Every structure is written in C-alpha cells, then in structure tokens.
Tab-separated table of C-alpha atoms and ligand atoms in Angstrom:
chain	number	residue	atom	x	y	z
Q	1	UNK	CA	-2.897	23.472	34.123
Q	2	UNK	CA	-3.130	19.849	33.495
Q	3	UNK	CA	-0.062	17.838	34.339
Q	4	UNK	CA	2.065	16.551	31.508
Q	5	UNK	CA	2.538	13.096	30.743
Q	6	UNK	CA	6.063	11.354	32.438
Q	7	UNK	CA	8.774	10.423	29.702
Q	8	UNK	CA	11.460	8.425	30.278
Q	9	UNK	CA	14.226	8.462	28.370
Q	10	UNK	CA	17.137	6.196	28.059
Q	11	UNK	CA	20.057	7.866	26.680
Q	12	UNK	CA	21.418	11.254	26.361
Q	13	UNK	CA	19.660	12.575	23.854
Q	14	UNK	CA	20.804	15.743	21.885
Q	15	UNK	CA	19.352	19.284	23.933
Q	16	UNK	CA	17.258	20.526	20.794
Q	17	UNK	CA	15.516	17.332	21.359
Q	18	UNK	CA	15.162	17.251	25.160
Q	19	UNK	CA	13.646	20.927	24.784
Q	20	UNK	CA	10.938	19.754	22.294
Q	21	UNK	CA	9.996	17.109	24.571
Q	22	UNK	CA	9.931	19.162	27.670
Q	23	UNK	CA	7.321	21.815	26.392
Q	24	UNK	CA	5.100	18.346	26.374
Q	25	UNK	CA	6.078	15.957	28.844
Q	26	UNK	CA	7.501	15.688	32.317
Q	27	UNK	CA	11.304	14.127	31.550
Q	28	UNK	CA	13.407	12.068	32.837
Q	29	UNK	CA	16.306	11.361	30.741
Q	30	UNK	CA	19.499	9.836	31.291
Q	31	UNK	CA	21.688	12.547	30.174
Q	32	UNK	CA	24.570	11.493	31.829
Q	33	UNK	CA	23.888	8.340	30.000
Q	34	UNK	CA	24.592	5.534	32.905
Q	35	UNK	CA	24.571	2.068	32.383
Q	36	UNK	CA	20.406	1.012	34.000
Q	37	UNK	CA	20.494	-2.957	34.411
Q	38	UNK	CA	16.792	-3.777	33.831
Q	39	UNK	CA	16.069	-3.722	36.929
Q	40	UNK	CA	17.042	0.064	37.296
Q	41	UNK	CA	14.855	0.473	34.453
Q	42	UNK	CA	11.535	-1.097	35.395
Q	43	UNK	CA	12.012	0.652	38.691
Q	44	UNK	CA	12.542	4.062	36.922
Q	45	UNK	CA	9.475	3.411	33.997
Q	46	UNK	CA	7.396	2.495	36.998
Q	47	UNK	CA	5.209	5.776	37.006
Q	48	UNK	CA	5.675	6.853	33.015
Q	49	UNK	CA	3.335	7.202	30.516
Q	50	UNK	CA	5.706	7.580	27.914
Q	51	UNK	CA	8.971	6.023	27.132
Q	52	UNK	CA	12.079	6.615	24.793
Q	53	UNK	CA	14.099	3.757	23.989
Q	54	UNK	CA	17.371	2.640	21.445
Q	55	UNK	CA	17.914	-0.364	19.787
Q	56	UNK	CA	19.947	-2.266	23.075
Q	57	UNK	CA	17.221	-1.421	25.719
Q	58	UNK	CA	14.469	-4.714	25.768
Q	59	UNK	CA	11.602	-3.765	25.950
Q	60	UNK	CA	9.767	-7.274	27.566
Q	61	UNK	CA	6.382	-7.966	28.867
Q	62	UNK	CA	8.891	-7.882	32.371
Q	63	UNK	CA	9.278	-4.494	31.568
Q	64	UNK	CA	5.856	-3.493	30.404
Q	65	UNK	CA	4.497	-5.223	33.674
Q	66	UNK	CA	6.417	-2.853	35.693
Q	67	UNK	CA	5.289	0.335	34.145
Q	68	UNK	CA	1.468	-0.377	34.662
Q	69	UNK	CA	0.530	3.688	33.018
Q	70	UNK	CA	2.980	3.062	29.956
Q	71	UNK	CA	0.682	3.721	26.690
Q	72	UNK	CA	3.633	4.823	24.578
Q	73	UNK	CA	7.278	3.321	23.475
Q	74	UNK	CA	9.390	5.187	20.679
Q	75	UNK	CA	12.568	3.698	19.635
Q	76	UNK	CA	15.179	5.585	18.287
Q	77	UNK	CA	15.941	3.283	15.894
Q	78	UNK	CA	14.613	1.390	12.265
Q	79	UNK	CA	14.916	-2.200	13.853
Q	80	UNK	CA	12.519	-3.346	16.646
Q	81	UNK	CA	13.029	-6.609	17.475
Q	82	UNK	CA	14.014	-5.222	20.844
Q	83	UNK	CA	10.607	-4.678	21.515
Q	84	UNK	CA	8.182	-7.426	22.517
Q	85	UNK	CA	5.222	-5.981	20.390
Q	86	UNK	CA	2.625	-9.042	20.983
Q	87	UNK	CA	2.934	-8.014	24.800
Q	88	UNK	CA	2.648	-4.228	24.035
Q	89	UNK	CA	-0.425	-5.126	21.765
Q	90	UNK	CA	-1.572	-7.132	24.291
Q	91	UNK	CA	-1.197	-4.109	26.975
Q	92	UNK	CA	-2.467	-1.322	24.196
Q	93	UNK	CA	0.868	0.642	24.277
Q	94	UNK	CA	1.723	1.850	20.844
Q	95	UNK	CA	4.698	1.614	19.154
Q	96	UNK	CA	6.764	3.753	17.008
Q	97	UNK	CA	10.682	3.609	14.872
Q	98	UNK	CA	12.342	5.872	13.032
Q	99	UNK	CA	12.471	4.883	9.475
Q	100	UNK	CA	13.677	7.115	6.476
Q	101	UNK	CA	16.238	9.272	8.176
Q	102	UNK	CA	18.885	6.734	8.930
Q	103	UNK	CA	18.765	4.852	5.598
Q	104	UNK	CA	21.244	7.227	3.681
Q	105	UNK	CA	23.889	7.260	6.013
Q	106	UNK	CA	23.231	3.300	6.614
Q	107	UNK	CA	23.407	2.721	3.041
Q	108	UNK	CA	27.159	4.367	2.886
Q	109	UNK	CA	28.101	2.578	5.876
Q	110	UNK	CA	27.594	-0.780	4.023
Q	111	UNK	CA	29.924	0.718	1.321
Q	112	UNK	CA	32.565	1.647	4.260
Q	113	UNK	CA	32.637	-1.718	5.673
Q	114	UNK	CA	32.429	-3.167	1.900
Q	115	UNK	CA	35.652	-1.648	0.445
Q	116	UNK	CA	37.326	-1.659	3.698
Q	117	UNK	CA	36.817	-5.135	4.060
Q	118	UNK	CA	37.072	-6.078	0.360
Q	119	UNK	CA	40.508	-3.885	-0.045
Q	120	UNK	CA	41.662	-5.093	3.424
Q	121	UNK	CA	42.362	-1.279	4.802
Q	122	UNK	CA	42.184	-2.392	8.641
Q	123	UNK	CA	44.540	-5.248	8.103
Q	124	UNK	CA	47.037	-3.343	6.216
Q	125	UNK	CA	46.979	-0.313	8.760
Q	126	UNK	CA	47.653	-2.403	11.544
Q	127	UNK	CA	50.888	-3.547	9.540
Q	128	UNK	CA	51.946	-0.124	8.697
Q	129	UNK	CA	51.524	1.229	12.520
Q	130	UNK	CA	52.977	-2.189	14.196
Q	131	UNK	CA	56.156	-0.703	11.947
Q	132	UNK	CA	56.494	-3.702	9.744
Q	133	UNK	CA	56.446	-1.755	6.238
Q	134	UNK	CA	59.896	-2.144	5.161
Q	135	UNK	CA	59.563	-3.040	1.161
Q	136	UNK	CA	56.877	-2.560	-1.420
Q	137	UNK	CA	55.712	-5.549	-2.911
Q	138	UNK	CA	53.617	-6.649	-5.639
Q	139	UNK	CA	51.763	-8.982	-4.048
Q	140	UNK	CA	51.185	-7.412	-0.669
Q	141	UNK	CA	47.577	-6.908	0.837
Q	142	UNK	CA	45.823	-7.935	-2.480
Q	143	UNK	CA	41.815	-7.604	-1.886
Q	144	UNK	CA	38.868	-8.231	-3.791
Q	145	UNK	CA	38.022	-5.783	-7.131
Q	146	UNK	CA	34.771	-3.704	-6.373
Q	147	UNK	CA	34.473	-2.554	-10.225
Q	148	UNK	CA	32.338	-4.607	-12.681
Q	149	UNK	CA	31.950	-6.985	-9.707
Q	150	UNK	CA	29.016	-8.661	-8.716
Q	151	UNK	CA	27.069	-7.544	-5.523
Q	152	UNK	CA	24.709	-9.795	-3.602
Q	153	UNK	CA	21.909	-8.146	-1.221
Q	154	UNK	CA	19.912	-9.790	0.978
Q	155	UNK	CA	17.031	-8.074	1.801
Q	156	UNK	CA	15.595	-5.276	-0.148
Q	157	UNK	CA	13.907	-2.812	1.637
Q	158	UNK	CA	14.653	0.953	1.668
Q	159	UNK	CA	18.444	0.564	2.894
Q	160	UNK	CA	18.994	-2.393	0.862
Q	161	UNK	CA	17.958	-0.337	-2.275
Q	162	UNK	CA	20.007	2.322	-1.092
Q	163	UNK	CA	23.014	0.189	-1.227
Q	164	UNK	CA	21.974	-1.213	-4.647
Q	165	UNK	CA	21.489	2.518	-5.612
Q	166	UNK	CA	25.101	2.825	-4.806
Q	167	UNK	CA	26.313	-0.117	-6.875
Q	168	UNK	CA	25.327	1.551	-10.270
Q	169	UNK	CA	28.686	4.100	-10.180
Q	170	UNK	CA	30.623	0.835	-9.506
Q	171	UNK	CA	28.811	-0.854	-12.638
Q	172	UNK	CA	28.007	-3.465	-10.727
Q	173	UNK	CA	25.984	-6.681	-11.429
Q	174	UNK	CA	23.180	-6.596	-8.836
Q	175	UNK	CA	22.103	-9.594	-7.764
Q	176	UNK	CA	19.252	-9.727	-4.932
Q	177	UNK	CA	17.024	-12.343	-2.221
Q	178	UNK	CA	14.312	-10.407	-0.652
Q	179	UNK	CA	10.683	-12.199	0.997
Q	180	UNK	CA	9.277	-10.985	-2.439
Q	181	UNK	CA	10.089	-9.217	-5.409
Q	182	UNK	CA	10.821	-5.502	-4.866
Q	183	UNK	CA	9.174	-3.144	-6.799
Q	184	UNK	CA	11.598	-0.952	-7.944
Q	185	UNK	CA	13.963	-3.996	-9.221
Q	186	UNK	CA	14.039	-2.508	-12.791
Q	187	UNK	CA	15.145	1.322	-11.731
Q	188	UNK	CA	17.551	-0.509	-9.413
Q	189	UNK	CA	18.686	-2.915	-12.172
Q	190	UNK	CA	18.879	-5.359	-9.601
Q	191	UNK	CA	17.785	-9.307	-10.683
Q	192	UNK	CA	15.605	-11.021	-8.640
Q	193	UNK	CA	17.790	-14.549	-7.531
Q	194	UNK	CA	16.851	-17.757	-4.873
Q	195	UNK	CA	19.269	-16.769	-1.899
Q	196	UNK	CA	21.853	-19.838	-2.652
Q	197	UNK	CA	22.225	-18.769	-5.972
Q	198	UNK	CA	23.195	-15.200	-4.869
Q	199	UNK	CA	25.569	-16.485	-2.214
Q	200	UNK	CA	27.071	-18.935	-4.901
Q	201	UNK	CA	27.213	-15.880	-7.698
Q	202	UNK	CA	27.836	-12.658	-5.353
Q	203	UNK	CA	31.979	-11.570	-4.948
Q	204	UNK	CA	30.810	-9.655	-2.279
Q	205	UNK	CA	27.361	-9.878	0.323
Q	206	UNK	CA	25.525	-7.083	2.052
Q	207	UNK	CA	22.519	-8.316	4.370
Q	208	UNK	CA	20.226	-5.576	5.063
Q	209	UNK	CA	17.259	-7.338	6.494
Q	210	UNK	CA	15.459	-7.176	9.767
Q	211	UNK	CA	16.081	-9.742	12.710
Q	212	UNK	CA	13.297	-12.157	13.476
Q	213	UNK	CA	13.308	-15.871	14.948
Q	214	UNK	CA	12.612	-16.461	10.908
Q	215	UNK	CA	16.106	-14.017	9.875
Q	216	UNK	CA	18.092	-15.906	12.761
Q	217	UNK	CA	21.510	-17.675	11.733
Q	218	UNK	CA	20.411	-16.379	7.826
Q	219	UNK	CA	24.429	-16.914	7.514
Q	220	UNK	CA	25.384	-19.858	9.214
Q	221	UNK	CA	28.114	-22.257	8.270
Q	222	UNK	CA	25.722	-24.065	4.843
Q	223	UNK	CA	25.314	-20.821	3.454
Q	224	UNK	CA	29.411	-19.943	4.053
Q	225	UNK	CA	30.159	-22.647	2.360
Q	226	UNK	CA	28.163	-21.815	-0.762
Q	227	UNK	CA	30.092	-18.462	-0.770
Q	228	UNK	CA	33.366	-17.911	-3.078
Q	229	UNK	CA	36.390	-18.337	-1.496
Q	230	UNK	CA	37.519	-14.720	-2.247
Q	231	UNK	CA	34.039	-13.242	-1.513
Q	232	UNK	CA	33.339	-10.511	1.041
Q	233	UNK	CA	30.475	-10.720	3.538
Q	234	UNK	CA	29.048	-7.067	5.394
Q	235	UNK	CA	26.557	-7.223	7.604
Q	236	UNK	CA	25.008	-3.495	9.165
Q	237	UNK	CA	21.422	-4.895	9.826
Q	238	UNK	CA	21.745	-6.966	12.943
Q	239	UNK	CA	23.564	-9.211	15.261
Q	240	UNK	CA	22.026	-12.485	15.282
Q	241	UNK	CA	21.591	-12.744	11.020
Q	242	UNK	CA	25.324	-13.829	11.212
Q	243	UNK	CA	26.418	-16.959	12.842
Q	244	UNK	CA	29.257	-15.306	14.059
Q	245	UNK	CA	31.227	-18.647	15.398
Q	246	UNK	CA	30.915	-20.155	12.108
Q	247	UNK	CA	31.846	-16.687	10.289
Q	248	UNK	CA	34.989	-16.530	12.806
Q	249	UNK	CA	35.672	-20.061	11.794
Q	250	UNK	CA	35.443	-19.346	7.541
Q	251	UNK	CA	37.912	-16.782	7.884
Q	252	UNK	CA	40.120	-18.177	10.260
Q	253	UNK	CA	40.005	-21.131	7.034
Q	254	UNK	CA	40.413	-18.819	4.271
Q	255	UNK	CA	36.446	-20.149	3.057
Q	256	UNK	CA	35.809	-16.888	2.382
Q	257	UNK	CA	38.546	-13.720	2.339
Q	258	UNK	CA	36.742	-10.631	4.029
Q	259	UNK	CA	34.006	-9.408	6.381
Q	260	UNK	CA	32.943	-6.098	7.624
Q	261	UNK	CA	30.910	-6.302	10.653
Q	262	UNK	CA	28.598	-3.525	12.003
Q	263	UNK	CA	26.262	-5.300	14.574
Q	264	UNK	CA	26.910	-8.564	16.334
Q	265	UNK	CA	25.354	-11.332	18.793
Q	266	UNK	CA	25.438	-10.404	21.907
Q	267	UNK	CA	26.863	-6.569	21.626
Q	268	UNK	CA	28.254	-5.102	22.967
Q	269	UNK	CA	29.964	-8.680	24.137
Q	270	UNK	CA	31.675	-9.636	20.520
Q	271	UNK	CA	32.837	-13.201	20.395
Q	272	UNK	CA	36.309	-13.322	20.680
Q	273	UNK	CA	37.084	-15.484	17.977
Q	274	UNK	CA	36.007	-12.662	15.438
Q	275	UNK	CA	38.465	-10.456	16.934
Q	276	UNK	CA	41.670	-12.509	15.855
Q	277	UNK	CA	39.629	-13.355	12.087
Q	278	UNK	CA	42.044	-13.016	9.637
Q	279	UNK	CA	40.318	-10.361	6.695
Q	280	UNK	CA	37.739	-8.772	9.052
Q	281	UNK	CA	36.830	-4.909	9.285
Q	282	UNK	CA	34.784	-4.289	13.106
Q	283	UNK	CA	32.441	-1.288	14.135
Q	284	UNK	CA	30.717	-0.742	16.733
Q	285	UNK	CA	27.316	-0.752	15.633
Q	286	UNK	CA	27.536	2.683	14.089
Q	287	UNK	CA	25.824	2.727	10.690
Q	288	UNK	CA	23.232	5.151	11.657
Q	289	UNK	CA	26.276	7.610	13.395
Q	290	UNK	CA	26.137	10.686	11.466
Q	291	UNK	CA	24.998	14.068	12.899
Q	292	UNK	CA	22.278	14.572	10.579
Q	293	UNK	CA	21.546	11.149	10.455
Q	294	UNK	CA	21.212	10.861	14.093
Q	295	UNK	CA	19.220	14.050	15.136
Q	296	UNK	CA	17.179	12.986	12.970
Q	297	UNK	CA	16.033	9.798	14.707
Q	298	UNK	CA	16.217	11.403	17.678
Q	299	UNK	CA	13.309	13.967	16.852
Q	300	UNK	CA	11.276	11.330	14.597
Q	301	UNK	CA	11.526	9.581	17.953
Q	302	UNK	CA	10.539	12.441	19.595
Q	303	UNK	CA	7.616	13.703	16.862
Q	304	UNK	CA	6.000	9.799	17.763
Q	305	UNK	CA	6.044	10.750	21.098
Q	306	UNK	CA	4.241	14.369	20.689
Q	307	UNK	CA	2.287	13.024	18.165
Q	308	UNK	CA	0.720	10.675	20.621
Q	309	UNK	CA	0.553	13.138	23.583
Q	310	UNK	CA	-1.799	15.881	21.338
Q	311	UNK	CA	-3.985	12.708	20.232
Q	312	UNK	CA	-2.905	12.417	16.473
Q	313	UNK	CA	-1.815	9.435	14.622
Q	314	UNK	CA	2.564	9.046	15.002
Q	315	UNK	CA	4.320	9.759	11.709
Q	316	UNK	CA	6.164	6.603	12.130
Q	317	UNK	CA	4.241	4.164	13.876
Q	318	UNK	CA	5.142	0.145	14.274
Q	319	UNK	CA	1.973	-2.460	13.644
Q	320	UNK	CA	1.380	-4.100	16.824
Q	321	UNK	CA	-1.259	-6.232	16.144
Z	401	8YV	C1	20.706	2.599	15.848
Z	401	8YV	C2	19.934	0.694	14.358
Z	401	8YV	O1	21.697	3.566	15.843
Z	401	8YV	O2	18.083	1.937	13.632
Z	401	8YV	C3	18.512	0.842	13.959
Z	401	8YV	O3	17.781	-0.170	13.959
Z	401	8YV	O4	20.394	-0.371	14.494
Z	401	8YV	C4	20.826	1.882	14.534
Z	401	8YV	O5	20.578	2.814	13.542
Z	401	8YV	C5	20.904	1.861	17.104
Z	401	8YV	O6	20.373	0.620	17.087
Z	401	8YV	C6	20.375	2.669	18.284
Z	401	8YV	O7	19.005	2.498	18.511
C-alpha cells in the first residue's frame, strides 16, 4: 500500500471532516485546538505534504522554508492575505480558499452588526442590565433609520452583492465603490459612485473588500471625516481596512454615531480605545459562524485538499502566480 500523504491541520476541525481526510491522508490535527506559536508550527509542518490552515495562521516564506515536502495549503477561509502566495508560487505549493459557502451567512452578519449598530442594541442593553432603566423617554437611545435609507458598499464582490441583495426589502438607495463596475449593478439596483462620494452620500457603510497593502487604512481619519455625522460604519471583511485609532477617535467625537466591528488590527489584540467608543457594536470575528456555513468551509477546505492528493484540479483554487 502506498503511504498517504502527511496533513497538518491547525484547528479542531468538525469529525465528519477529519474522517474524509483520514481515508486520504496521514493527520495530524489539533483537535484539542492549542495555541502553536510559529515556531511550534514550522516544527510540526516540518515533514507534511499537505497543510490545513484558518484565516489567523501566517503562512510566510519562514514557514514554507521549514516544511521543505509542503506542495499543498488550504485555508479554511474566503480571505488569504494570510498567505504569502509569491513565496508559495515561488516554492510550487498550491493554494486553495473556500469561497461561496460562507457568503450567505457573511452577508447577514453585515446586517447584524448594521442594525445593531445603527439602532444602538449593545449600548442600550448594557443600560438595561447595569439596572439604570428607571423611566421611558422619548428621546432615549435614538439610532439611525434603516428604511428608505441610503446604503454605501465598498467592494462588490459576491458578499458585497449579497448585502446589496439584502438592501432591496429595506428599499434602500444602493450606492457602491468597487475596483470596477460590477456586472450585476442593474439586478442589484445598485449605482456605480467614486468612493468619496459614497462616504459623503451613504447613512450607513459596509466594506466588504479583501485586505491588500493597496485596501490598507481604506478608512482612515480623511475618509471619516467625509462621512455624516449620524452615519454608521460595519466592517466584516478585515482588520487592517479600518484605521481603528482614528475610528476609536470619530466616535469618541461624535464624527460619526455608530460602528459594528467584525474583524480588527491585530486580533485577537483589539485596541483598547475601541472598547470604551461610544456607539460601537464588537464581534469576534464571527461572520462566517454558522453551522452550515462553517462545515461547509471546512469540507471545501478539505475537497482542495483531496482534490490535490488524487491529481485533479481543486474546486476552489487561489492564483499564485
Ligand atoms: C473565517 C474569514 O471564519 O473566510 C474568511 O476570510 O474571515 C472567516 O470567514 C476565519 O477567518 C477563519 O479562517
């Protein structure tokens, strides 16, 4: 019998997924999901063909020079700018994400954080629990109307239509800045804008787009202070997109009212400042966490993986080169 291929996998991963792996590669999997400082990671990839990744594991050409057999990485996740892919080109190892299965449940997590953030939910339930609900008032907690508002989305790729897709039953204007006009703009009945004129227009924000050195600080202070004063800002695509000093800082100055944060720099590290932001809604990166959502990276993940060991092209690969 020929000897299967080693796997290494980061996380727990769910068992229906482990099992399909197993019947093709040798595992190693860190089901009791420790914490592996990079170190403990090149040491443990140092013999593996194969390896399984998520979004918070780097995968460096440090990494990839400690794992000399490695000709496959799959990460279960959309984003890859973890991944140093000119170094994996440069090595041959292929790549592969999980697109598609997340962007659903992504898509509705924007919405979460929106009309959280927009109708201040967090910041009124702290209130009510810290016992200081003693009167009703007219003018208590007022947020941001969602209905016949206008939504601004930056970047409009599968989740960012998703989210527009969304806006309709709200009869939203859609307003949107994408690298180039989308496609489906007219079934979306979304209007193509320049990206200062949707922060300057937009009540509420929603960036969607992938990091890159190019998408870094894409909200920084200048394009804060182009927003409305009463707008809302969500951001569920990465950390890094967000200035998150000078987002702290708008807040904490009333330049803008609300914010619903998914991803941050630096997670799982927040900044501090954002914790005490007056209007602000904070996950912890979980717009992908939904059963269905989430098994189903895991074995898209797990088909690139397969798909490479039996010698056929991945379903969802990532272009290296
Ligand atoms: C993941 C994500 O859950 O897919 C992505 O890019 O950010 C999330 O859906 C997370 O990053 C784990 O890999």
């Amino acid at each position: 019998m020929v000897a299967r291929p080693k796997l290494l996998v980061t996380r727990r991963i769910f068992p229906e997924v482990l099992e399909r792996l197993e019947a093709h590669f040798e595992v190693a999997s860190n089901q009791d999901d420790e914490e592996w400082s990079a170190e403990a990671l090149r040491a443990r990839v140092s013999d593996c063909e194969a390896l399984f990744v998520v979004a918070s594991d780097r995968v460096d050409a440090a990494l990839l020079g400690a794992a000399p057999k490695l000709r496959i990485v799959s990460t279960g996740s959309v984003g890859y700018n973890h991944i140093d892919l000119a170094a994996c080109s440069a090595r041959g190892v292929v790549v592969g994400n999980t697109p598609d299965v997340l962007t659903e449940a992504t898509a509705d997590m924007a919405w979460t954080l929106l009309m959280a953030a927009a109708r201040r939910v967090s910041e009124s339930e702290r209130w009510l629990r810290d016992g200081q609900w003693k009167r009703w008032a007219f003018d208590q907690f007022l947020g941001a109307d969602l209905f016949r508002s206008t939504l601004g989305i930056i970047g409009m790729g599968r989740i960012g239509s998703a989210v527009a897709r969304r806006a309709r039953g709200f009869e939203m204007t859609v307003l949107y800045s994408n690298r180039s006009r989308a496609a489906n703009e007219a079934e979306l009945g979304a209007q193509f804008v320049p990206r200062d004129e949707l922060l300057a227009r937009a009540d509420h924000v929603v960036l969607v787009l992938p990091y890159s050195q190019a998408t870094h600080h894409t909200i920084g202070e200048r394009e804060l202070a182009l927003m409305k004063p009463t707008a809302t800002l969500v951001n569920i695509a990465r950390g890094g997109i967000v200035d998150d000093a000078a987002l702290a800082r708008a807040l904490e100055e009333g330049r803008i009212a609300a914010a619903g944060l998914d991803v941050y720099e630096n997670e799982p590290a927040l900044n501090p400042a954002l914790l005490d932001a007056p209007g602000i809604v904070l996950t912890p990166h979980i717009g992908s966490a939904t059963r269905s959502s989430r098994v189903g990276m895991a074995m898209l993940a797990a088909d690139n993986l397969i798909a490479f060991a039996e010698g056929r092209p991945l379903p969802a690969p990532v272009r290296v080169g």
